[in-house]
Tab-separated table of C-alpha atoms and ligand atoms in Angstrom:
chain	number	residue	atom	x	y	z
L	291	MET	CA	-2.579	-36.738	18.636
L	292	ALA	CA	-3.895	-34.121	21.196
L	293	ALA	CA	-2.940	-30.566	20.279
L	294	THR	CA	-2.731	-27.721	22.758
L	295	LEU	CA	-5.361	-25.074	21.868
L	296	ARG	CA	-4.268	-21.512	22.209
L	297	HIS	CA	-7.069	-19.021	22.882
L	298	THR	CA	-6.621	-17.671	19.419
L	299	ASP	CA	-7.219	-21.029	17.796
L	300	VAL	CA	-10.602	-21.903	16.299
L	301	PRO	CA	-11.466	-25.527	16.645
L	302	GLY	CA	-13.021	-27.991	14.161
L	303	ASP	CA	-14.185	-26.519	10.973
L	304	GLY	CA	-14.686	-22.938	12.601
L	305	TRP	CA	-12.176	-21.597	9.992
L	306	ASP	CA	-14.353	-22.693	7.116
L	307	ASP	CA	-17.427	-20.851	8.649
L	308	LEU	CA	-15.376	-17.727	9.264
L	309	ARG	CA	-14.025	-17.889	5.654
L	310	ARG	CA	-17.568	-18.264	4.216
L	311	ARG	CA	-18.658	-15.328	6.284
L	312	MET	CA	-15.811	-13.206	4.997
L	313	VAL	CA	-16.788	-14.153	1.340
L	314	ASP	CA	-20.438	-13.100	2.074
L	315	ASP	CA	-19.066	-9.831	3.438
L	316	LEU	CA	-16.918	-9.234	0.455
L	317	ARG	CA	-20.036	-9.802	-1.798
L	318	ARG	CA	-21.975	-7.303	0.335
L	319	LYS	CA	-19.177	-4.746	-0.130
L	320	GLY	CA	-19.370	-5.022	-3.887
L	321	ILE	CA	-17.070	-7.825	-5.164
L	322	ARG	CA	-18.815	-9.444	-8.036
L	323	ASP	CA	-16.310	-11.637	-9.942
L	324	PRO	CA	-17.407	-15.133	-9.084
L	325	ARG	CA	-13.806	-16.437	-9.685
L	326	VAL	CA	-12.400	-14.075	-7.265
L	327	LEU	CA	-15.019	-14.881	-4.636
L	328	GLU	CA	-14.211	-18.619	-5.151
L	329	ALA	CA	-10.513	-18.020	-4.746
L	330	PHE	CA	-11.263	-16.259	-1.337
L	331	ALA	CA	-13.485	-19.244	-0.326
L	332	GLN	CA	-10.621	-21.559	-0.964
L	333	VAL	CA	-7.487	-19.890	0.397
L	334	PRO	CA	-6.989	-20.325	4.246
L	335	ARG	CA	-6.051	-16.795	5.330
L	336	GLU	CA	-5.241	-17.947	8.797
L	337	ARG	CA	-2.311	-19.733	7.496
L	338	PHE	CA	-0.713	-16.349	6.370
L	339	VAL	CA	-1.380	-14.609	9.720
L	340	PRO	CA	1.247	-14.845	12.575
L	341	SER	CA	0.054	-17.132	15.351
L	342	ASP	CA	-0.497	-14.301	17.871
L	343	HIS	CA	-3.111	-12.609	15.575
L	344	ARG	CA	-4.664	-15.776	14.131
L	345	GLY	CA	-7.921	-15.212	15.807
L	346	LEU	CA	-8.352	-12.148	13.764
L	347	ALA	CA	-7.590	-13.662	10.520
L	348	TYR	CA	-11.176	-13.261	9.215
L	349	VAL	CA	-11.791	-9.744	10.397
L	350	ASP	CA	-11.809	-7.343	7.346
L	351	GLY	CA	-8.728	-5.402	8.263
L	352	PRO	CA	-4.945	-5.468	7.834
L	353	LEU	CA	-2.807	-7.319	10.442
L	354	PRO	CA	0.975	-6.969	11.352
L	355	ILE	CA	3.266	-9.664	9.724
L	356	GLY	CA	6.562	-8.410	11.237
L	357	LEU	CA	9.358	-6.005	10.030
L	358	GLY	CA	6.700	-3.265	10.180
L	359	GLN	CA	4.813	-4.783	7.294
L	360	THR	CA	1.102	-5.855	6.961
L	361	ILE	CA	-1.021	-8.490	5.393
L	362	SER	CA	-3.583	-6.351	3.485
L	363	GLN	CA	-7.273	-6.033	4.234
L	364	PRO	CA	-9.257	-8.799	2.620
L	365	TYR	CA	-11.525	-6.251	0.878
L	366	MET	CA	-8.555	-4.488	-0.544
L	367	VAL	CA	-7.033	-7.692	-1.817
L	368	ALA	CA	-10.332	-8.553	-3.456
L	369	ALA	CA	-10.839	-5.215	-5.041
L	370	MET	CA	-7.251	-5.128	-6.385
L	371	THR	CA	-7.581	-8.558	-7.674
L	372	GLU	CA	-10.882	-8.054	-9.325
L	373	ALA	CA	-9.527	-4.877	-11.074
L	374	LEU	CA	-6.848	-7.137	-12.764
L	375	ALA	CA	-9.800	-8.856	-14.586
L	376	LEU	CA	-7.960	-12.304	-14.711
L	377	GLU	CA	-9.505	-15.068	-16.912
L	378	GLY	CA	-6.974	-17.877	-16.075
L	379	GLY	CA	-4.316	-17.798	-18.611
L	380	GLU	CA	-2.288	-14.835	-17.522
L	381	ARG	CA	1.206	-14.358	-16.193
L	382	VAL	CA	0.919	-12.050	-13.190
L	383	LEU	CA	3.574	-10.122	-11.320
L	384	GLU	CA	2.962	-9.015	-7.693
L	385	ILE	CA	5.320	-6.434	-6.055
L	386	GLY	CA	5.216	-6.836	-2.232
L	387	THR	CA	4.787	-10.629	-1.396
L	388	GLY	CA	4.540	-9.880	2.288
L	389	SER	CA	2.605	-12.808	3.770
L	390	GLY	CA	2.011	-14.426	0.531
L	391	TYR	CA	-1.759	-14.258	0.852
L	392	GLN	CA	-2.427	-12.246	-2.214
L	393	ALA	CA	-0.019	-14.421	-4.228
L	394	ALA	CA	-2.071	-17.408	-3.042
L	395	ILE	CA	-5.228	-15.811	-4.298
L	396	LEU	CA	-3.628	-14.848	-7.570
L	397	SER	CA	-2.318	-18.387	-8.059
L	398	ARG	CA	-5.918	-19.751	-8.350
L	399	LEU	CA	-6.822	-17.186	-10.883
L	400	ALA	CA	-3.944	-16.961	-13.252
L	401	ARG	CA	-1.502	-19.460	-15.005
L	402	GLU	CA	1.625	-18.150	-13.525
L	403	VAL	CA	2.511	-15.775	-10.698
L	404	VAL	CA	5.847	-14.143	-9.946
L	405	THR	CA	6.033	-12.262	-6.604
L	406	ILE	CA	8.832	-10.156	-5.411
L	407	GLU	CA	9.708	-8.889	-1.814
L	408	ARG	CA	12.359	-6.622	-0.475
L	409	HIS	CA	12.566	-8.408	2.967
L	410	ALA	CA	14.151	-11.813	2.515
L	411	PRO	CA	12.691	-13.327	5.794
L	412	LEU	CA	9.139	-12.250	4.650
L	413	SER	CA	9.708	-13.863	1.249
L	414	GLY	CA	11.201	-17.121	2.765
L	415	HIS	CA	8.171	-17.525	5.114
L	416	ALA	CA	5.671	-16.811	2.414
L	417	ALA	CA	7.375	-19.211	0.032
L	418	GLN	CA	7.134	-21.978	2.748
L	419	VAL	CA	3.439	-21.466	3.322
L	420	LEU	CA	2.741	-21.353	-0.399
L	421	ARG	CA	4.596	-24.669	-0.832
L	422	GLU	CA	2.605	-26.070	2.008
L	423	LEU	CA	-0.560	-25.096	0.249
L	424	GLU	CA	0.710	-26.568	-3.086
L	425	CYS	CA	0.602	-23.295	-4.950
L	426	HIS	CA	3.116	-24.637	-7.411
L	427	ASN	CA	2.540	-21.954	-10.010
L	428	VAL	CA	3.968	-19.151	-7.732
L	429	THR	CA	7.743	-18.110	-7.858
L	430	CYS	CA	8.925	-15.932	-4.907
L	431	LEU	CA	11.906	-13.598	-5.625
L	432	VAL	CA	13.785	-11.271	-3.327
L	433	GLY	CA	14.623	-7.738	-4.597
L	434	ASP	CA	13.452	-4.374	-5.482
L	435	GLY	CA	10.241	-4.814	-7.385
L	436	THR	CA	10.068	-1.200	-8.601
L	437	LEU	CA	12.586	-2.289	-11.160
L	438	GLY	CA	10.184	-5.016	-12.455
L	439	ALA	CA	11.145	-8.765	-12.570
L	440	GLY	CA	13.658	-10.167	-15.057
L	441	SER	CA	11.224	-12.569	-16.777
L	442	GLY	CA	8.597	-10.028	-18.174
L	443	PRO	CA	6.367	-9.025	-19.947
L	444	TYR	CA	3.352	-9.688	-17.777
L	445	ASP	CA	-0.441	-9.574	-18.583
L	446	ALA	CA	-1.247	-8.090	-15.116
L	447	ILE	CA	0.908	-6.470	-12.411
L	448	VAL	CA	-0.276	-5.633	-8.930
L	449	VAL	CA	1.653	-3.477	-6.499
L	450	THR	CA	0.636	-3.928	-2.753
L	451	ALA	CA	2.505	-1.009	-1.445
L	452	GLY	CA	1.959	2.693	-1.831
L	453	ALA	CA	4.062	4.449	-4.575
L	454	PRO	CA	4.590	8.187	-5.242
L	455	LEU	CA	4.108	7.375	-8.995
L	456	ALA	CA	3.626	4.296	-11.159
L	457	PRO	CA	7.174	2.986	-11.721
L	458	LEU	CA	8.044	3.229	-15.454
L	459	PRO	CA	9.867	-0.151	-15.415
L	460	LEU	CA	6.550	-1.763	-14.355
L	461	LEU	CA	4.531	0.004	-17.110
L	462	ALA	CA	7.300	-1.162	-19.592
L	463	GLN	CA	6.814	-4.722	-18.547
L	464	LEU	CA	3.043	-4.782	-19.348
L	465	ASN	CA	1.916	-6.750	-22.539
L	466	ALA	CA	-0.444	-5.038	-24.959
L	467	GLY	CA	-3.878	-4.833	-23.094
L	468	GLY	CA	-2.043	-5.518	-19.819
L	469	ARG	CA	-3.278	-4.017	-16.529
L	470	LEU	CA	-1.291	-2.457	-13.648
L	471	VAL	CA	-3.054	-1.899	-10.297
L	472	ILE	CA	-1.242	0.260	-7.878
L	473	PRO	CA	-1.876	2.583	-4.983
L	474	VAL	CA	-0.356	6.035	-5.783
L	475	GLY	CA	-0.277	9.035	-3.534
L	476	ASP	CA	1.766	10.207	-0.499
L	477	ARG	CA	3.340	8.034	2.171
L	478	GLY	CA	0.258	7.775	4.279
L	479	ILE	CA	-2.810	7.735	2.018
L	480	GLN	CA	-3.094	6.823	-1.651
L	481	THR	CA	-5.623	6.375	-4.655
L	482	LEU	CA	-5.854	2.929	-6.137
L	483	GLU	CA	-5.153	3.385	-9.806
L	484	ARG	CA	-5.474	1.133	-12.763
L	485	TYR	CA	-3.332	1.482	-15.962
L	486	ARG	CA	-4.244	-0.391	-19.144
L	487	ARG	CA	-1.710	-0.588	-22.017
L	488	ALA	CA	-3.050	0.339	-25.269
L	489	GLY	CA	-0.114	0.305	-27.809
L	490	ASP	CA	2.338	2.827	-26.459
L	491	GLU	CA	-0.323	4.614	-24.468
L	492	PHE	CA	-1.579	3.878	-20.905
L	493	LEU	CA	-5.083	4.628	-19.944
L	494	ARG	CA	-5.444	5.601	-16.228
L	495	GLU	CA	-8.441	5.116	-14.029
L	496	ARG	CA	-8.764	5.991	-10.489
L	497	LEU	CA	-10.652	3.350	-8.509
L	498	MET	CA	-10.849	4.216	-4.735
L	499	ASP	CA	-8.970	5.640	-1.717
L	500	CYS	CA	-6.577	3.326	0.229
L	501	MET	CA	-3.754	3.063	2.622
L	502	PHE	CA	-0.697	0.984	2.150
L	503	VAL	CA	2.788	0.770	3.644
L	504	PRO	CA	5.203	2.578	1.423
L	505	LEU	CA	6.823	1.011	-1.679
L	506	ILE	CA	10.556	1.432	-0.994
L	507	GLY	CA	12.917	1.270	-3.896
L	508	GLU	CA	14.573	2.936	-6.865
L	509	HIS	CA	11.378	3.898	-8.385
L	510	GLY	CA	9.451	4.227	-5.089
L	511	TRP	CA	10.096	6.025	-1.786
L	512	LYS	CA	13.646	6.238	-0.404
L	513	SER	CA	13.844	4.147	2.799
N	30	LIG	N1	0.591	-8.570	-0.744
N	30	LIG	C1	0.890	-8.666	0.764
N	30	LIG	C2	0.888	-7.390	1.355
N	30	LIG	C3	2.185	-6.994	1.808
N	30	LIG	S1	2.502	-5.371	2.469
N	30	LIG	C4	0.245	-9.761	1.458
N	30	LIG	O1	-0.893	-10.255	0.844
N	30	LIG	O2	0.365	-10.030	2.513
N	30	LIG	C5	3.598	-4.735	1.295
N	30	LIG	C6	4.868	-5.505	1.110
N	30	LIG	O3	5.622	-4.646	0.068
N	30	LIG	C7	5.808	-5.402	2.361
N	30	LIG	O4	6.121	-6.774	2.745
N	30	LIG	C8	7.023	-4.636	1.886
N	30	LIG	O5	8.227	-5.120	2.509
N	30	LIG	C9	7.003	-4.893	0.388
N	30	LIG	N2	7.814	-3.937	-0.408
N	30	LIG	C10	7.899	-2.542	-0.277
N	30	LIG	N3	8.658	-2.013	-1.200
N	30	LIG	C11	9.097	-3.081	-2.007
N	30	LIG	C12	9.848	-3.159	-3.216
N	30	LIG	N4	10.360	-2.122	-3.795
N	30	LIG	N5	9.957	-4.408	-3.817
N	30	LIG	C13	9.426	-5.464	-3.178
N	30	LIG	N6	8.727	-5.404	-2.040
N	30	LIG	C14	8.402	-4.219	-1.503
């Protein structure tokens, strides 16, 4: 059946070429984990980008997804995912489903992914794309992720919005040895931090500067 091509569409296997180039770019920028790079080679980012921005799906930058939110820059998604050090058997919690792209990447690297979003329409759309791509190990929830998600604990938690502080309910939902990766700072600019649980202690490392939309909730910013 003939389809109408919009100027933002890339015909044929153009997406595959662009995706391969994005993976090369991520490698050049320092992403090393071969499982992470393979996940980026497999997940079609263009499916998570609104149609009016689809032509920019493989530019290494954030893009608007509606409701004032963004799909994060591929490099940042890769760096955060790599910092979680996933081996395949983990239960992972993501706060801030947004487009669902990071959840799709995580679904290829962990046993089970729970992702929570405060905007129901974003969650509904992400859940639909994730279903279409057969990411059956992802559960999409709607709510305030700063409170954690009911069915913890988790081996890894990633927060994809900027927080004033690491929310205590999230630290409490980490298993022994579990990792929390979260941007912490002011509303505009943050530092990506990784917390590792060792008994009742949390070891904190600072990874890099970053810019995320604010984490809004009881243990985040007030809206
Ligand atoms: N991981 C997303 C990035 C989304 S941007 C992706 O791959 O596309 C961050 C998202 O966090 C936004 O959609 C925003 O609505 C959501 N968010 C902010 N505060 C939240 C909270 N307390 N609980 C759940 N989601 C939240």
